[in-house]
Backbone as JSON, one array per atom type, in Angstrom:
{
  "sequence": "MKLFLRELPEPVVPFAQYDSFIQAARLLKVSEAEGVSRLAHLLKQLPEMNFNLLKFLSRFLFEVQLQAGANRMTADNLATVFGPNVMRPVTESPLNIMETTALIQRLTCTLITEQDALFPPDTALTDTSDLIELDSNSGAVTVATPTWPTNYDMSDVEASVSSRSDSPQHRMSVYDNVPVTES",
  "N": [[171.97, 40.84, 30.55], [173.62, 38.62, 31.56], [173.88, 39.65, 33.51], [171.2, 39.72, 35.04], [171.01, 36.62, 35.2], [172.48, 35.86, 36.69], [172.03, 36.73, 39.49], [169.71, 35.55, 39.73], [167.99, 34.2, 42.23], [168.16, 31.36, 42.43], [169.6, 29.57, 40.04], [168.85, 28.92, 36.45], [168.94, 26.53, 35.65], [167.8, 24.85, 38.39], [168.95, 24.14, 41.38], [168.36, 21.59, 42.53], [168.85, 19.99, 39.88], [171.21, 20.24, 39.2], [173.52, 18.36, 39.51], [172.27, 16.35, 37.97], [172.29, 17.33, 35.49], [175.17, 18.06, 34.95], [175.99, 15.1, 35.08], [174.66, 14.73, 32.55], [176.26, 16.13, 30.62], [178.71, 15.35, 30.99], [178.12, 12.33, 29.7], [178.11, 13.59, 27.02], [180.56, 14.02, 26.44], [181.32, 11.36, 25.62], [179.46, 10.06, 24.19], [178.15, 12.13, 21.5], [175.23, 11.85, 20.78], [173.72, 10.27, 22.55], [174.26, 11.9, 25.0], [172.74, 14.48, 24.26], [170.03, 13.33, 23.83], [169.69, 12.72, 26.7], [169.96, 15.11, 27.87], [167.58, 16.35, 26.34], [165.78, 14.88, 27.85], [165.8, 15.5, 30.2], [165.9, 18.63, 30.31], [163.02, 18.32, 30.06], [162.12, 17.85, 32.54], [162.48, 20.06, 33.79], [161.1, 23.0, 35.78], [158.32, 24.56, 34.19], [158.59, 27.72, 33.8], [161.52, 28.13, 34.03], [162.11, 26.26, 31.73], [161.47, 27.91, 30.09], [162.72, 30.06, 29.68], [165.23, 29.07, 29.53], [164.72, 28.08, 26.9], [164.38, 30.27, 25.28], [166.68, 31.74, 25.94], [168.67, 29.94, 24.87], [167.8, 30.01, 21.83], [167.99, 32.72, 21.31], [170.81, 33.27, 22.08], [171.83, 31.47, 19.79], [170.93, 32.77, 17.62], [172.72, 35.25, 18.1], [175.18, 33.74, 17.74], [175.34, 33.02, 14.75], [175.97, 35.52, 14.2], [178.69, 35.63, 14.45], [181.17, 36.02, 12.85], [180.95, 39.19, 12.91], [180.36, 39.83, 15.02], [182.58, 38.3, 16.91], [181.67, 36.23, 18.47], [181.05, 33.16, 18.98], [179.57, 29.75, 19.27], [180.87, 28.72, 21.34], [182.33, 30.95, 22.69], [180.08, 32.24, 23.53], [179.07, 30.5, 25.37], [180.83, 29.75, 26.99], [180.52, 32.07, 28.5], [178.03, 32.46, 29.36], [177.27, 29.94, 30.26], [178.19, 29.4, 33.29], [176.58, 30.98, 34.39], [173.88, 30.19, 34.14], [173.94, 27.63, 34.97], [175.11, 26.65, 38.46], [176.28, 25.5, 41.04], [175.19, 24.71, 44.31], [177.18, 25.72, 46.42], [179.67, 27.0, 45.94], [182.84, 26.25, 45.44], [186.67, 26.66, 44.6], [187.67, 24.02, 43.9], [185.69, 22.4, 42.98], [184.81, 24.36, 41.01], [186.81, 24.22, 39.16], [186.36, 21.67, 38.25], [184.07, 21.38, 36.95], [183.72, 23.84, 35.08], [184.83, 23.26, 32.39], [182.7, 21.06, 31.5], [179.93, 22.22, 32.18], [180.45, 24.47, 30.33], [180.72, 22.72, 27.75], [178.28, 21.68, 27.61], [176.26, 24.11, 28.0], [177.11, 25.1, 25.55], [176.3, 23.15, 23.51], [173.4, 23.44, 24.21], [172.98, 25.43, 23.0], [173.75, 25.21, 20.29], [172.38, 23.38, 19.5], [169.75, 23.81, 19.82], [167.63, 24.07, 18.5], [166.61, 21.01, 18.24], [166.68, 20.48, 20.65], [164.6, 22.19, 21.91], [162.07, 21.96, 20.37], [159.69, 23.8, 18.33], [156.86, 25.66, 19.1], [154.36, 24.4, 17.83], [151.68, 25.87, 17.34], [152.5, 28.19, 17.08], [154.02, 28.75, 14.91], [152.62, 27.37, 12.68], [151.48, 28.02, 9.55], [149.88, 27.3, 8.0], [147.0, 27.58, 7.67], [147.28, 30.06, 6.52], [147.51, 30.54, 3.86], [146.14, 30.95, 1.02], [144.38, 29.96, -1.81], [143.46, 31.13, -4.84], [141.18, 29.61, -6.39], [139.9, 30.13, -9.07], [141.46, 32.05, -10.39], [144.01, 31.21, -9.57], [145.63, 32.67, -8.03], [147.44, 33.27, -5.17], [147.18, 33.99, -2.03], [148.27, 35.65, 0.86], [147.82, 35.58, 4.31], [147.72, 37.67, 7.02], [149.35, 36.74, 9.96], [147.8, 36.71, 13.27], [148.35, 37.45, 16.41], [147.91, 36.5, 19.87], [146.23, 38.42, 22.01], [145.21, 39.0, 24.93], [146.56, 38.37, 26.73], [146.63, 37.64, 30.25], [148.28, 39.32, 32.79], [148.12, 40.08, 35.34], [148.71, 38.3, 37.77], [151.41, 38.13, 37.35], [152.2, 40.65, 37.45], [151.16, 41.32, 40.14], [152.66, 39.38, 41.96], [155.41, 40.35, 41.46], [155.08, 42.95, 42.47], [154.8, 42.3, 44.83], [157.0, 41.57, 46.03], [159.36, 41.56, 48.65], [161.96, 40.84, 48.7], [163.54, 42.01, 47.17], [166.39, 43.13, 45.39], [167.66, 46.34, 46.13], [168.72, 47.62, 44.07], [167.93, 46.54, 41.58], [164.95, 47.35, 41.82], [163.1, 49.83, 40.09], [163.38, 53.27, 39.14], [160.83, 54.32, 38.98], [159.29, 53.34, 41.02], [158.85, 54.49, 43.82], [157.22, 56.67, 43.11], [154.53, 58.45, 43.43], [151.21, 57.47, 42.14], [148.99, 59.56, 40.68], [145.88, 59.49, 40.13], [144.03, 60.73, 37.09]],
  "CA": [[170.96, 39.63, 30.64], [174.44, 37.85, 32.13], [173.9, 39.64, 35.51], [169.99, 38.92, 35.72], [170.93, 35.45, 35.11], [173.84, 35.36, 37.78], [171.54, 37.1, 40.51], [168.29, 34.89, 39.86], [167.94, 33.59, 43.7], [168.12, 29.87, 42.05], [169.5, 29.71, 38.44], [168.04, 28.37, 35.41], [169.04, 24.92, 36.22], [167.75, 24.6, 39.76], [170.08, 23.56, 42.22], [168.37, 20.1, 42.27], [168.83, 19.14, 39.38], [172.36, 20.43, 38.88], [174.0, 16.83, 39.4], [171.87, 15.26, 36.76], [172.97, 18.1, 33.73], [176.53, 17.7, 35.3], [176.0, 14.13, 34.27], [174.59, 14.77, 30.75], [177.57, 16.92, 30.43], [180.01, 14.21, 31.03], [177.87, 11.77, 28.58], [177.75, 14.61, 25.67], [181.65, 13.84, 26.1], [181.46, 10.0, 25.56], [178.46, 10.09, 23.12], [177.12, 13.32, 21.47], [173.88, 11.79, 20.98], [173.19, 9.82, 23.83], [174.19, 12.81, 25.8], [171.96, 15.18, 23.7], [169.08, 12.6, 24.34], [169.75, 12.74, 27.88], [169.59, 16.52, 28.21], [166.71, 16.57, 26.29], [165.27, 14.13, 28.58], [166.02, 16.48, 31.7], [164.75, 19.37, 30.12], [161.62, 18.18, 30.0], [162.2, 17.9, 34.02], [162.42, 21.48, 34.24], [159.95, 23.85, 35.87], [157.77, 25.51, 33.12], [159.33, 28.84, 33.42], [162.76, 27.62, 33.67], [162.31, 25.87, 30.27], [160.67, 28.52, 28.62], [163.55, 30.83, 30.05], [166.21, 28.46, 28.96], [164.18, 27.72, 25.54], [164.57, 31.58, 24.9], [168.17, 31.96, 25.89], [169.43, 29.1, 23.95], [167.61, 30.58, 20.63], [168.69, 33.84, 21.53], [172.31, 33.05, 21.63], [172.21, 30.87, 18.5], [170.99, 33.81, 16.89], [173.81, 35.72, 18.21], [176.19, 33.34, 17.17], [174.94, 33.07, 13.53], [176.78, 36.68, 13.49], [179.92, 35.65, 14.82], [182.06, 36.58, 11.58], [181.06, 40.22, 12.81], [180.67, 40.05, 16.6], [183.42, 37.04, 17.21], [180.9, 35.41, 19.65], [180.9, 31.92, 18.65], [178.94, 29.19, 20.54], [181.77, 27.97, 22.24], [182.37, 31.87, 23.45], [179.11, 32.34, 24.41], [178.77, 29.23, 26.16], [181.96, 30.11, 28.38], [180.42, 33.37, 29.2], [176.75, 32.61, 30.05], [177.15, 28.63, 31.14], [178.14, 29.42, 34.64], [175.27, 31.97, 35.04], [172.59, 29.14, 33.7], [173.35, 26.46, 36.1], [175.8, 26.69, 39.04], [176.17, 24.72, 42.34], [174.88, 25.8, 45.81], [178.01, 26.17, 47.19], [180.85, 27.22, 44.66], [184.49, 26.05, 45.97], [187.79, 26.38, 43.84], [187.84, 22.64, 43.25], [184.18, 22.3, 42.27], [184.65, 25.18, 39.75], [187.63, 23.38, 37.85], [185.89, 20.54, 37.93], [182.42, 21.51, 36.48], [183.68, 24.77, 34.25], [184.39, 22.59, 31.26], [181.61, 20.7, 31.74], [179.24, 23.57, 31.91], [180.52, 25.15, 28.98], [180.32, 21.98, 27.05], [176.45, 21.53, 28.09], [175.84, 25.19, 27.27], [177.39, 25.07, 23.89], [175.03, 22.12, 23.12], [172.2, 23.92, 24.1], [173.23, 26.68, 21.96], [173.84, 24.75, 18.99], [171.54, 21.96, 19.47], [168.63, 24.46, 20.32], [166.34, 23.27, 17.4], [166.32, 19.7, 18.34], [166.04, 20.31, 22.4], [163.43, 23.06, 21.92], [161.21, 22.36, 19.16], [159.06, 25.22, 17.91], [155.61, 25.35, 19.31], [153.1, 24.63, 16.26], [150.55, 26.64, 17.72], [153.03, 29.71, 16.56], [154.44, 28.53, 13.69], [151.92, 26.63, 11.86], [150.86, 28.69, 8.7], [149.35, 26.39, 6.4], [145.77, 28.31, 7.25], [147.13, 31.58, 6.4], [148.06, 30.7, 2.76], [144.75, 30.36, 0.64], [144.54, 29.94, -3.29], [142.23, 31.38, -5.38], [141.08, 28.45, -7.87], [139.86, 30.7, -10.38], [142.52, 32.87, -10.83], [145.48, 30.61, -9.23], [146.29, 33.33, -7.03], [148.03, 33.15, -3.92], [147.23, 35.52, -1.23], [149.42, 35.05, 2.5], [146.73, 36.4, 5.21], [148.97, 38.25, 8.27], [149.15, 36.47, 11.24], [147.13, 37.31, 14.27], [148.78, 36.63, 17.59], [146.58, 36.3, 20.95], [146.62, 39.97, 22.74], [144.42, 38.58, 25.56], [147.28, 38.03, 28.25], [146.13, 38.42, 31.68], [149.39, 39.33, 33.13], [148.01, 40.48, 36.88], [149.27, 37.38, 38.54], [152.82, 38.35, 37.23], [152.5, 41.81, 38.3], [151.09, 40.96, 42.01], [153.7, 38.39, 42.52], [156.71, 41.12, 41.59], [155.02, 44.08, 43.29], [154.63, 42.19, 46.81], [158.39, 40.58, 46.7], [160.25, 42.81, 49.41], [163.43, 40.44, 48.86], [163.82, 42.18, 45.64], [167.33, 43.89, 45.61], [167.8, 47.89, 45.94], [169.14, 48.05, 42.66], [166.82, 45.99, 40.41], [163.84, 48.32, 41.25], [162.51, 51.09, 38.97], [163.07, 54.29, 39.68], [159.71, 55.27, 39.33], [158.6, 52.13, 42.36], [158.72, 55.37, 44.77], [156.46, 57.82, 42.65], [153.17, 58.31, 43.59], [150.45, 57.28, 40.95], [148.35, 60.24, 40.47], [144.61, 59.95, 39.47], [143.69, 61.85, 36.15]],
  "C": [[172.14, 38.55, 31.74], [174.23, 38.57, 33.64], [172.66, 39.24, 35.83], [170.22, 37.71, 35.79], [171.68, 35.39, 36.74], [173.16, 35.87, 38.93], [170.01, 36.79, 40.6], [169.04, 34.21, 41.34], [168.35, 32.03, 43.68], [168.39, 30.27, 40.51], [168.82, 28.85, 37.92], [167.93, 26.77, 35.46], [169.29, 24.93, 37.24], [168.8, 23.54, 40.31], [169.74, 21.65, 42.29], [168.48, 19.39, 41.36], [170.36, 19.82, 38.3], [173.09, 19.25, 38.56], [173.43, 16.19, 38.24], [172.19, 16.11, 35.35], [174.51, 18.18, 33.96], [176.79, 16.51, 34.52], [175.8, 13.85, 32.76], [175.74, 15.12, 30.41], [178.76, 15.88, 30.08], [179.35, 13.14, 30.1], [177.86, 12.29, 27.6], [179.41, 14.2, 26.12], [182.04, 12.56, 25.48], [180.67, 9.61, 24.35], [177.46, 11.34, 22.92], [175.81, 12.76, 21.35], [173.18, 11.07, 21.93], [173.23, 10.81, 24.83], [173.31, 14.17, 25.47], [170.54, 14.47, 23.93], [168.44, 12.56, 25.9], [169.53, 14.14, 28.17], [168.09, 16.9, 27.73], [165.41, 16.38, 27.51], [165.07, 15.08, 30.0], [165.49, 17.68, 31.4], [163.48, 19.93, 30.49], [161.3, 18.13, 31.76], [161.62, 19.36, 34.36], [161.7, 22.07, 34.52], [159.6, 24.58, 34.37], [158.73, 26.79, 32.61], [160.83, 28.8, 33.17], [163.23, 27.21, 32.53], [162.23, 26.71, 29.76], [161.85, 30.0, 28.48], [165.02, 30.07, 29.54], [166.0, 28.42, 27.27], [164.91, 29.17, 25.2], [165.99, 32.04, 25.02], [168.75, 31.39, 24.93], [169.22, 29.61, 22.41], [167.83, 31.71, 20.6], [170.31, 33.82, 21.44], [172.84, 32.11, 20.26], [171.88, 32.08, 17.71], [172.39, 34.81, 16.68], [175.07, 35.3, 17.58], [176.21, 32.85, 15.64], [175.92, 34.45, 13.05], [178.46, 36.69, 13.99], [181.03, 36.05, 13.8], [182.31, 38.56, 12.1], [181.27, 40.71, 14.38], [181.96, 38.96, 17.87], [183.03, 36.43, 18.64], [180.61, 33.92, 19.05], [179.68, 31.17, 19.81], [179.81, 29.05, 21.65], [181.99, 29.11, 23.32], [181.3, 32.03, 24.2], [178.4, 31.52, 25.51], [179.9, 29.25, 27.45], [181.6, 31.38, 29.43], [179.01, 33.66, 29.78], [176.66, 31.31, 30.8], [177.23, 28.98, 32.57], [177.1, 30.35, 35.27], [173.88, 31.24, 34.6], [173.19, 28.29, 34.5], [175.08, 26.6, 36.92], [175.8, 25.77, 40.7], [175.42, 25.65, 43.77], [175.85, 26.21, 46.36], [178.67, 25.79, 45.95], [182.43, 26.88, 45.57], [185.48, 26.23, 44.4], [187.95, 24.91, 43.2], [186.39, 22.35, 42.65], [184.48, 23.11, 40.89], [185.43, 24.57, 38.81], [187.34, 22.29, 37.91], [184.92, 20.37, 36.86], [182.88, 22.5, 35.42], [183.44, 24.02, 32.72], [183.16, 21.73, 30.68], [180.08, 21.52, 31.03], [179.29, 24.12, 30.7], [180.29, 24.57, 28.04], [178.48, 21.97, 26.84], [175.82, 22.93, 27.26], [176.02, 25.45, 25.75], [176.29, 24.11, 23.05], [173.92, 22.68, 22.9], [171.56, 24.96, 23.5], [172.96, 26.13, 20.28], [172.87, 23.67, 18.49], [169.93, 22.56, 19.87], [167.22, 23.98, 19.51], [165.75, 22.1, 17.94], [166.03, 19.73, 19.76], [165.25, 21.01, 22.32], [162.57, 23.08, 20.7], [160.14, 23.42, 19.47], [157.76, 24.8, 18.38], [154.92, 25.74, 18.11], [152.37, 25.54, 16.33], [150.89, 27.93, 17.01], [153.47, 29.5, 15.38], [153.61, 27.81, 12.23], [151.19, 27.93, 10.72], [150.23, 28.46, 7.65], [147.82, 27.13, 6.34], [146.0, 29.74, 6.75], [147.54, 31.67, 5.09], [146.56, 30.27, 2.18], [145.2, 30.56, -1.25], [143.31, 30.23, -3.9], [141.79, 30.25, -6.79], [140.45, 29.12, -8.96], [141.04, 31.34, -11.23], [144.01, 32.15, -10.47], [146.11, 31.62, -8.4], [146.49, 33.31, -5.6], [148.22, 33.99, -2.69], [147.7, 34.78, 0.31], [148.63, 36.14, 3.02], [148.3, 36.46, 6.28], [148.39, 37.39, 9.47], [148.68, 36.9, 12.45], [147.69, 36.44, 15.54], [147.9, 36.69, 18.99], [147.27, 37.51, 21.97], [146.01, 39.82, 24.21], [144.8, 38.0, 27.11], [147.03, 38.2, 29.53], [147.48, 38.32, 32.64], [149.51, 39.95, 34.86], [148.68, 39.64, 37.69], [150.73, 37.61, 38.52], [153.29, 39.74, 37.93], [152.07, 41.92, 39.9], [151.81, 40.46, 42.84], [155.09, 39.58, 42.46], [156.45, 42.45, 42.31], [154.85, 43.56, 44.7], [156.22, 41.45, 46.75], [159.21, 41.99, 47.29], [161.31, 42.34, 49.41], [164.09, 40.74, 47.57], [165.24, 43.52, 45.76], [167.31, 45.34, 45.29], [167.82, 48.12, 44.25], [168.43, 47.83, 41.36], [165.22, 46.76, 40.68], [163.89, 49.17, 40.41], [162.99, 52.16, 39.53], [162.0, 55.07, 39.97], [158.61, 53.82, 40.72], [158.28, 53.42, 43.53], [157.79, 56.49, 44.34], [155.23, 57.65, 42.65], [152.17, 58.18, 42.29], [149.55, 58.66, 41.21], [146.79, 59.72, 39.65], [144.34, 60.95, 38.4], [142.17, 61.79, 35.85]]
}
């Protein structure tokens, strides 16, 4: 996962927004509440795909850090490992790295620990009130099994992936050059 994030042509936090996120990290050092508020505002300005990837990553890393007793990966440790891959400047210099490493780590740790506040759950997927039924005669409660939409149209994604010529060779599937046979 870390390699995937590192090899993105542009990090999850786009280069154009890097300085704003660094300023939010500086604000976190002064006032946690104001920093989280500023960070939430900046997250809303991310492109939708970047926002969704960062939301998924933050929630996943939150779950990983819940098992820190077994895996020794606390939120701070995860932030140290993943932070530089989530956001980085266009050009990295030793001076820039020294100045921003702690800020990026702090911001990434906040993304992990405050993920529930920064990325509110999608109510369309979490509202289960219509799944619980109460039988008025017997008083029995039944819970229906939720159904998830299955009509996702992925043709645009597949087309954009197959048309990319700039994909590094090591990312291509071993099946990319296998001819398709009609049956």
